[in-house]
PDB file of C-alpha atoms and ligand atoms in Angstrom:
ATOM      1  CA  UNK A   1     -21.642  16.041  11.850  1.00  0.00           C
ATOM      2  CA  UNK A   2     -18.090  16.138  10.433  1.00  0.00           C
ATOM      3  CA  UNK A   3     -15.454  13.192  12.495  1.00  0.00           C
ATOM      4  CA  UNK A   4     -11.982  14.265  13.186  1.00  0.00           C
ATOM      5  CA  UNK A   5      -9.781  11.338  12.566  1.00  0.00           C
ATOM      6  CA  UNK A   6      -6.413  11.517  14.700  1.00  0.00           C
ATOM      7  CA  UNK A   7      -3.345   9.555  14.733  1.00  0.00           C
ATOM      8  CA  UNK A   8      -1.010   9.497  17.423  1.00  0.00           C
ATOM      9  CA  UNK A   9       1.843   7.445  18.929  1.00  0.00           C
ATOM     10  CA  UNK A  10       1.349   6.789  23.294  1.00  0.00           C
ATOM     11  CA  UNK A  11       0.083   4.858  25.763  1.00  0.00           C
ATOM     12  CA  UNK A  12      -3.996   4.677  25.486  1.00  0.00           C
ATOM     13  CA  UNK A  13      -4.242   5.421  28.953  1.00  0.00           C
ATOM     14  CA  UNK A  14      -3.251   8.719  28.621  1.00  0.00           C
ATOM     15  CA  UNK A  15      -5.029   9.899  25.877  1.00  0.00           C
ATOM     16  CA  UNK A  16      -6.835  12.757  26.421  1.00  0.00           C
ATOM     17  CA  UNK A  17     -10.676  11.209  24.915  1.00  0.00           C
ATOM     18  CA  UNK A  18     -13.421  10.667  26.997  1.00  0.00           C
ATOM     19  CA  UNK A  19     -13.481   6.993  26.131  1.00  0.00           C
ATOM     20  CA  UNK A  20     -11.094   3.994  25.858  1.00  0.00           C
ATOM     21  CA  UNK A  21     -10.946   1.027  23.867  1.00  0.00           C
ATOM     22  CA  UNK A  22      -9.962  -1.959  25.824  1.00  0.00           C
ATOM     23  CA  UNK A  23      -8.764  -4.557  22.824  1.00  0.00           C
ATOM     24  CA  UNK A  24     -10.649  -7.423  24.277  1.00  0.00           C
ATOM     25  CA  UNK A  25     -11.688 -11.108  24.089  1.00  0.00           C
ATOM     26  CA  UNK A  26     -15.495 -12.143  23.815  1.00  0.00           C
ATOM     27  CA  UNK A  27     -15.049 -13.174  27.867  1.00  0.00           C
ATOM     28  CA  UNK A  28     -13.872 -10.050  28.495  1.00  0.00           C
ATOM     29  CA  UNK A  29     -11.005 -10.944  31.125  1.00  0.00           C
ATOM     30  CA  UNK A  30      -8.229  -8.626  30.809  1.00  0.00           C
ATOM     31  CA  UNK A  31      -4.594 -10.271  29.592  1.00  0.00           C
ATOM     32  CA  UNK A  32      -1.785  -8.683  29.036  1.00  0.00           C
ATOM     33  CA  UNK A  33      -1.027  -5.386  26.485  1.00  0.00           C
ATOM     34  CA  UNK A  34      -3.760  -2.790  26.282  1.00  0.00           C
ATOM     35  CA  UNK A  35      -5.818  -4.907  28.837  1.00  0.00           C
ATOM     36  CA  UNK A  36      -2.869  -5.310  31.438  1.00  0.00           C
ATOM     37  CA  UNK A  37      -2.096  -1.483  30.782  1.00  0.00           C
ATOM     38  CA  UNK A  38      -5.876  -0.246  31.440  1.00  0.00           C
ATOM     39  CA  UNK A  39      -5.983  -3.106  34.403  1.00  0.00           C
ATOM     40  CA  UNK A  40      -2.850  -1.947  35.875  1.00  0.00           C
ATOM     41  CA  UNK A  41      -3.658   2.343  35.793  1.00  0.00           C
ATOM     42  CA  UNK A  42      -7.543   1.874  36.326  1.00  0.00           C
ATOM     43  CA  UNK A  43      -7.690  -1.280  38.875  1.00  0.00           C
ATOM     44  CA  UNK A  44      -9.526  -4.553  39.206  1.00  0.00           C
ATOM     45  CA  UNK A  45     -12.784  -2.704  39.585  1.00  0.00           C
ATOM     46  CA  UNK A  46     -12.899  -2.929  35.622  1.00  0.00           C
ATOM     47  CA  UNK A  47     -11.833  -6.247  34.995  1.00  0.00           C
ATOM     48  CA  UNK A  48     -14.309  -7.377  37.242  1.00  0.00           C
ATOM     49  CA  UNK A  49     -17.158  -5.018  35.946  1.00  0.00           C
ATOM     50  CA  UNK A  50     -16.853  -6.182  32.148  1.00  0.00           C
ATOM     51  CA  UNK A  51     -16.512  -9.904  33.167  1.00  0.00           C
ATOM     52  CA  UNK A  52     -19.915  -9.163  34.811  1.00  0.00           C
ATOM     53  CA  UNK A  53     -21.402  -8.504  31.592  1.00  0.00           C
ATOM     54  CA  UNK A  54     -19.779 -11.221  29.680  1.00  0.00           C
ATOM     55  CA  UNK A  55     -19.705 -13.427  27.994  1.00  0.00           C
ATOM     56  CA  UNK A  56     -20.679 -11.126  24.705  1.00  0.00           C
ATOM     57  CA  UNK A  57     -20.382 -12.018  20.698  1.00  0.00           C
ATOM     58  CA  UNK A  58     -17.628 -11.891  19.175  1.00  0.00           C
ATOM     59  CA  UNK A  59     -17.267  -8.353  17.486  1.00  0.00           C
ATOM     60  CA  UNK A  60     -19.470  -6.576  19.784  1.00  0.00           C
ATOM     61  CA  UNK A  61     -18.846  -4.023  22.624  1.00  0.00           C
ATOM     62  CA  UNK A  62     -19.440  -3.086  25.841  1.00  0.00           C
ATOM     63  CA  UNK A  63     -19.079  -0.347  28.406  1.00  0.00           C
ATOM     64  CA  UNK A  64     -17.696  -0.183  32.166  1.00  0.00           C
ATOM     65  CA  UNK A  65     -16.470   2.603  34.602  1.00  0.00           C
ATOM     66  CA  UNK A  66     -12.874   3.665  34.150  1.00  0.00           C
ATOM     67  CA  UNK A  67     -11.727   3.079  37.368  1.00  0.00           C
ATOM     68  CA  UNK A  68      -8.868   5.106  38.439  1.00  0.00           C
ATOM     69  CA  UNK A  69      -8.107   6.220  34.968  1.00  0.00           C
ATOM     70  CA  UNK A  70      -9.678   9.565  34.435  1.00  0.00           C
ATOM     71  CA  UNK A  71     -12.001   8.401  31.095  1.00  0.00           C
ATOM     72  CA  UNK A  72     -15.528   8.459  31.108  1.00  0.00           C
ATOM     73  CA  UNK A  73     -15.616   5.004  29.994  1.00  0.00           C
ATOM     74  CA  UNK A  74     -14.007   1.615  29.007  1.00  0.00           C
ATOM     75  CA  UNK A  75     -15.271   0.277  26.198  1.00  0.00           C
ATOM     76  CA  UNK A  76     -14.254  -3.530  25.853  1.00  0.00           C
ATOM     77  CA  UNK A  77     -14.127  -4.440  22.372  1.00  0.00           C
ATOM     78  CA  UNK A  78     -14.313  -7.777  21.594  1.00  0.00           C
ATOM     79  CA  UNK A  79     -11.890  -8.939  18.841  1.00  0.00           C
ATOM     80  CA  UNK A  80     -11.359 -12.006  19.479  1.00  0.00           C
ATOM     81  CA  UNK A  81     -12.745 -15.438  21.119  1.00  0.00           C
ATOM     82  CA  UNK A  82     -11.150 -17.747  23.516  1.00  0.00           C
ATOM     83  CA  UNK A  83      -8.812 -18.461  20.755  1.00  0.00           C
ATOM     84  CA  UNK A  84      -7.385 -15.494  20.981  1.00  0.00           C
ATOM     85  CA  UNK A  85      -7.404 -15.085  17.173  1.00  0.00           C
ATOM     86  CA  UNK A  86      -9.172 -12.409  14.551  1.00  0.00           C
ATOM     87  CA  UNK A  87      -9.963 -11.410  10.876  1.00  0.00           C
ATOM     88  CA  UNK A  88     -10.665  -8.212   8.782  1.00  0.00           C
ATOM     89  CA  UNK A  89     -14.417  -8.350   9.373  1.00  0.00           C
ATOM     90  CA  UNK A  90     -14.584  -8.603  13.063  1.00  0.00           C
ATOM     91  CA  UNK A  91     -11.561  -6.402  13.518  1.00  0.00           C
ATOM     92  CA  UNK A  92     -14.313  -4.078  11.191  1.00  0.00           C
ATOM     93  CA  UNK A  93     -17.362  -4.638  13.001  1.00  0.00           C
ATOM     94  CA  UNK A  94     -16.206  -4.540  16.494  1.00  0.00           C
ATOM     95  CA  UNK A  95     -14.322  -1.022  15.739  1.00  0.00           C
ATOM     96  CA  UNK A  96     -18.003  -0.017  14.137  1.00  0.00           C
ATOM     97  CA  UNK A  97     -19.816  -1.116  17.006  1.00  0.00           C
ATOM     98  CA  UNK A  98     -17.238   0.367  19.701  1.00  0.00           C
ATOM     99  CA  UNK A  99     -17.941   3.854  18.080  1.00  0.00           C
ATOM    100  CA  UNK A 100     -22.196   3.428  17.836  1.00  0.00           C
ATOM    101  CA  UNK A 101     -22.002   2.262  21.577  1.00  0.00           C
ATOM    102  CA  UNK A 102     -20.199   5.437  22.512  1.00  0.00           C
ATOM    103  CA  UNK A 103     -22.104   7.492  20.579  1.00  0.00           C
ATOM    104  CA  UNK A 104     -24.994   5.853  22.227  1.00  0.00           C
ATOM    105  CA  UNK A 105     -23.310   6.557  25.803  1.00  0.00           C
ATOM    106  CA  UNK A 106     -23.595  10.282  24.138  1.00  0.00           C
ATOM    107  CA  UNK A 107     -19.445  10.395  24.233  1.00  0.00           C
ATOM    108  CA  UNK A 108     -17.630  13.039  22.345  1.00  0.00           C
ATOM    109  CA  UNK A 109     -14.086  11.665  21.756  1.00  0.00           C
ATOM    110  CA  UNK A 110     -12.929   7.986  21.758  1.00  0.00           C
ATOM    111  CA  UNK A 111      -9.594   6.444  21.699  1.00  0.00           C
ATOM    112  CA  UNK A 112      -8.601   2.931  20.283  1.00  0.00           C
ATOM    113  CA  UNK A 113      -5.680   0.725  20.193  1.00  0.00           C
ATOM    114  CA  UNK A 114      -4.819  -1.464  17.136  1.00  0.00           C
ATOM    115  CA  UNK A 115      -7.096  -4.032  17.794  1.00  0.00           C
ATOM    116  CA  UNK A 116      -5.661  -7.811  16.761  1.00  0.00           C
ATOM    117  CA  UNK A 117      -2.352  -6.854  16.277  1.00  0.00           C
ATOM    118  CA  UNK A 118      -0.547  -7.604  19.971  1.00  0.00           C
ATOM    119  CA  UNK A 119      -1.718 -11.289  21.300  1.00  0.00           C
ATOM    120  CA  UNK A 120      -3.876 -11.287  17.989  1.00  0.00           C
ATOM    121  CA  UNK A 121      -1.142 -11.816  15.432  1.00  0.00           C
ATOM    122  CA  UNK A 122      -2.929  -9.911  13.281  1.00  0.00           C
ATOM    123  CA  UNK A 123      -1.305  -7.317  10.746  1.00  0.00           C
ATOM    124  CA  UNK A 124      -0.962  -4.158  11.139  1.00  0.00           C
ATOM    125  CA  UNK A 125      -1.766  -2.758   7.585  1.00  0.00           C
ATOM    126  CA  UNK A 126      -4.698  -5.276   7.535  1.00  0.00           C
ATOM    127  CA  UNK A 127      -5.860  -3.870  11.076  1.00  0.00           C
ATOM    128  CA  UNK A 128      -5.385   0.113   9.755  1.00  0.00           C
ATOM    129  CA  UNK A 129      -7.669  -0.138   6.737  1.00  0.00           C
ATOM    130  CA  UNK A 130     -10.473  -2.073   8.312  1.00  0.00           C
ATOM    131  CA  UNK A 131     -10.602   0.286  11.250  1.00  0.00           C
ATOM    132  CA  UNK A 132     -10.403   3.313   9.437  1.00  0.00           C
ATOM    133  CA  UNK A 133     -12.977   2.422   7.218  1.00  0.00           C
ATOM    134  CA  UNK A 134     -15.179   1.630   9.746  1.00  0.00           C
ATOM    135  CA  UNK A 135     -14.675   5.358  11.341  1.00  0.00           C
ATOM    136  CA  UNK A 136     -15.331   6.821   8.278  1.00  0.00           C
ATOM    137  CA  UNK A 137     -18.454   4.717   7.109  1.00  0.00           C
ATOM    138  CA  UNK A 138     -20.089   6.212  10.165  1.00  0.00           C
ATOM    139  CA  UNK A 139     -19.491  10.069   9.272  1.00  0.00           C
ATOM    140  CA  UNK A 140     -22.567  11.752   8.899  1.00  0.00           C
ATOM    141  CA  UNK A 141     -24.277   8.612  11.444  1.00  0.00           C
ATOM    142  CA  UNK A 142     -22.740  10.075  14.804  1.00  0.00           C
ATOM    143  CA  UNK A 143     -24.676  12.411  16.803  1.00  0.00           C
ATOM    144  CA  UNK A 144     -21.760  13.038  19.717  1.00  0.00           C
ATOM    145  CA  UNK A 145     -18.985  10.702  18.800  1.00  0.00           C
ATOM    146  CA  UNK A 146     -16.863  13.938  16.727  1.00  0.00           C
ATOM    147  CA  UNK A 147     -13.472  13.108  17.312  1.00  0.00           C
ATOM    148  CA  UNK A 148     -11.900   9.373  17.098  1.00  0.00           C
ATOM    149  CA  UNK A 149      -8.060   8.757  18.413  1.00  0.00           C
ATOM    150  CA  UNK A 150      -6.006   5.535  17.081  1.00  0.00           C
ATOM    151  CA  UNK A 151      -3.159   5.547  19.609  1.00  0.00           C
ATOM    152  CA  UNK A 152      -0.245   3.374  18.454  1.00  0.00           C
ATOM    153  CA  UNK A 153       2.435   2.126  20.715  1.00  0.00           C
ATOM    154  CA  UNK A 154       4.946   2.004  18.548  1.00  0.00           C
ATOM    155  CA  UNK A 155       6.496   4.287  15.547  1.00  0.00           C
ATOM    156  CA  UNK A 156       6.375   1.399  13.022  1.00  0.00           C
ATOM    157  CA  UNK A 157       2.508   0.948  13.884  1.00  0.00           C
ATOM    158  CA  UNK A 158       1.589   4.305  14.026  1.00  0.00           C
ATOM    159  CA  UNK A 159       3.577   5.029  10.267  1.00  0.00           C
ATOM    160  CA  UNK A 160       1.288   2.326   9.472  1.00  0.00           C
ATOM    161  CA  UNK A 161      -1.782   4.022  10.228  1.00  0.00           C
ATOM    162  CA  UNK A 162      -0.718   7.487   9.439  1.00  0.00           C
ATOM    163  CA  UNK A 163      -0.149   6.246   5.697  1.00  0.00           C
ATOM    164  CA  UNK A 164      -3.854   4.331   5.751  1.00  0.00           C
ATOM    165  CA  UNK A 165      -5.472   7.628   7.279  1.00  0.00           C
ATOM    166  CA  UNK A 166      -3.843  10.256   4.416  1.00  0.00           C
ATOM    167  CA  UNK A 167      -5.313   7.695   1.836  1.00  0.00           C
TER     168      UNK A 167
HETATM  169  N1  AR6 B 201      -1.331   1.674  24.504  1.00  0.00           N
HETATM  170  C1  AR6 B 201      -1.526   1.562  23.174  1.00  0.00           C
HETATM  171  N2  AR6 B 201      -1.283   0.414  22.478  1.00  0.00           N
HETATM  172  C2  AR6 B 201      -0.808  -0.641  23.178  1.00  0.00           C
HETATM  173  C3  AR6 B 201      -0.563  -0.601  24.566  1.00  0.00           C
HETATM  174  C4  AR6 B 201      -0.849   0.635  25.241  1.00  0.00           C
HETATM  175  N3  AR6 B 201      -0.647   0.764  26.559  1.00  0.00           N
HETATM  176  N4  AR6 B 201      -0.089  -1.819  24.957  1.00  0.00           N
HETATM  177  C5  AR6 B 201      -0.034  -2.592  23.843  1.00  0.00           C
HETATM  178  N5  AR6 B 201      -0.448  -1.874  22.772  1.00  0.00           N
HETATM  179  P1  AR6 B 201      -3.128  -6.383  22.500  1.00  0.00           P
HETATM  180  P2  AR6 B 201      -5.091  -7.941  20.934  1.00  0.00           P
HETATM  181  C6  AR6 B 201      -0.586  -2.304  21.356  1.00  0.00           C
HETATM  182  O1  AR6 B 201      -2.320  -7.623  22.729  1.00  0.00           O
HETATM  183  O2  AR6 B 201      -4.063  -8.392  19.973  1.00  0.00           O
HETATM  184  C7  AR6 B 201      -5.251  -9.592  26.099  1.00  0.00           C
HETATM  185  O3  AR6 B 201      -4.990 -10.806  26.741  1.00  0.00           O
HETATM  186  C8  AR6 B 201       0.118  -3.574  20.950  1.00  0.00           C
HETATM  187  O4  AR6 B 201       1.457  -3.284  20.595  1.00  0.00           O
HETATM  188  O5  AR6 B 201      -3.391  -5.486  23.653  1.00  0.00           O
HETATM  189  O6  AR6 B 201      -6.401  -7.467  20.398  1.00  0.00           O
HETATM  190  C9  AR6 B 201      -6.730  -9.251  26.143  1.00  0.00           C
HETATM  191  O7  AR6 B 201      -7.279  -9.546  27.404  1.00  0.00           O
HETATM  192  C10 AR6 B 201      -0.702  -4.022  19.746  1.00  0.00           C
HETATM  193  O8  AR6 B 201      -0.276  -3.337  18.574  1.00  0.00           O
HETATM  194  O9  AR6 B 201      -4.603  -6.761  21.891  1.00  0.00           O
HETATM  195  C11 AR6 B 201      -7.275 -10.124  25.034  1.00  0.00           C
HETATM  196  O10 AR6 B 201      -7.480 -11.441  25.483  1.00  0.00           O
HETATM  197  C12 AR6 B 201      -2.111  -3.545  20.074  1.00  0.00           C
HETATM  198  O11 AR6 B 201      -1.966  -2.589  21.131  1.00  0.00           O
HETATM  199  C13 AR6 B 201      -6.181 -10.113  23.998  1.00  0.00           C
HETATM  200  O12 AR6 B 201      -4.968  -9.759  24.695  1.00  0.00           O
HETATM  201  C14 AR6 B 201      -3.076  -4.632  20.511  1.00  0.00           C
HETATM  202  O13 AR6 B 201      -2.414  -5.572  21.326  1.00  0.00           O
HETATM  203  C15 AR6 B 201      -6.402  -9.052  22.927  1.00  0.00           C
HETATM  204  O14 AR6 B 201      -5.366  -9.145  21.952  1.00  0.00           O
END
């Protein structure tokens, strides 16, 4: 099945997917940025659900409830460990394994953030081609995942990934 690719500028709480990408840390307690954003709409309960099922590796994924955030799901991604620092690969491999797990959770549309880049450090251009690589290595893999959603907070980071995506 074909994957839409979309790239938009917002808040990731209000994007209209039935899944959300929480950029997370392998401990899965919820910080500041996307995590204090998705904390802050959709309550406690989730913080307190992923820690629950943490600790996890570095570069994998899991899924809670959504609170009171109208999304199917949360799915923490973990992009980071307790140093609070990244790289290409994981930033790759936890973006791949966010989308199987939905798919798996039989999700149609999913929505991420630019994983790394806030409390990461990590660059944005870096960040863009390793996560839109990893959506499109797993066209023709997907049996409901058919439309993925990079929201990006800002114009500069969203120019970013609007120039990787027309590539
Ligand atoms: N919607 C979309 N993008 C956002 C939003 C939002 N509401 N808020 C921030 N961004 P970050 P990380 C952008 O720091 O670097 C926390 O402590 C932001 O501008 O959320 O992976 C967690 O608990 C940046 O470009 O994630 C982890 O411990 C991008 O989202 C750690 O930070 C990611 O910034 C994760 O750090």
């Amino acid at each position: 099945m074909p994957v839409i690719i979309e790239i938009r500028q917002g808040d990731i709480t209000e994007a209209d997917t039935e899944a959300i990408v929480n950029a997370a840390n392998n401990h899965l307690w919820m910080g500041v940025g996307v995590a204090g954003a998705i904390k802050k709409r959709g309550g406690q309960v989730i913080e307190d659900e992923a820690i629950a099922k943490g600790p996890i590796d570095v570069g994998q994924a899991v899924a809670t409830g959504a609170g009171n955030l109208p999304h199917k799901f949360i799915i923490h991604a973990a992009g980071m460990g307790q140093d609070l620092q990244t790289n290409e690969r994981i930033v790759g491999e936890v973006t791949r394994n966010s989308i199987l797990l939905a798919d798996k959770l039989k999700v149609k549309s999913i929505a991420f953030p630019a994983i790394g880049t806030g409390v990461g450090g990590f660059p944005i251009d870096v960040c863009a081609d390793a996560m839109i690589q990893s959506a499109r290595e797993l066209e023709g893999a997907l049996t409901h995942v058919e439309r993925i959603v990079f929201v990006l907070f800002d114009r500069g980071s969203f120019e970013v990934f609007d120039k990787a995506a027309k590539r």
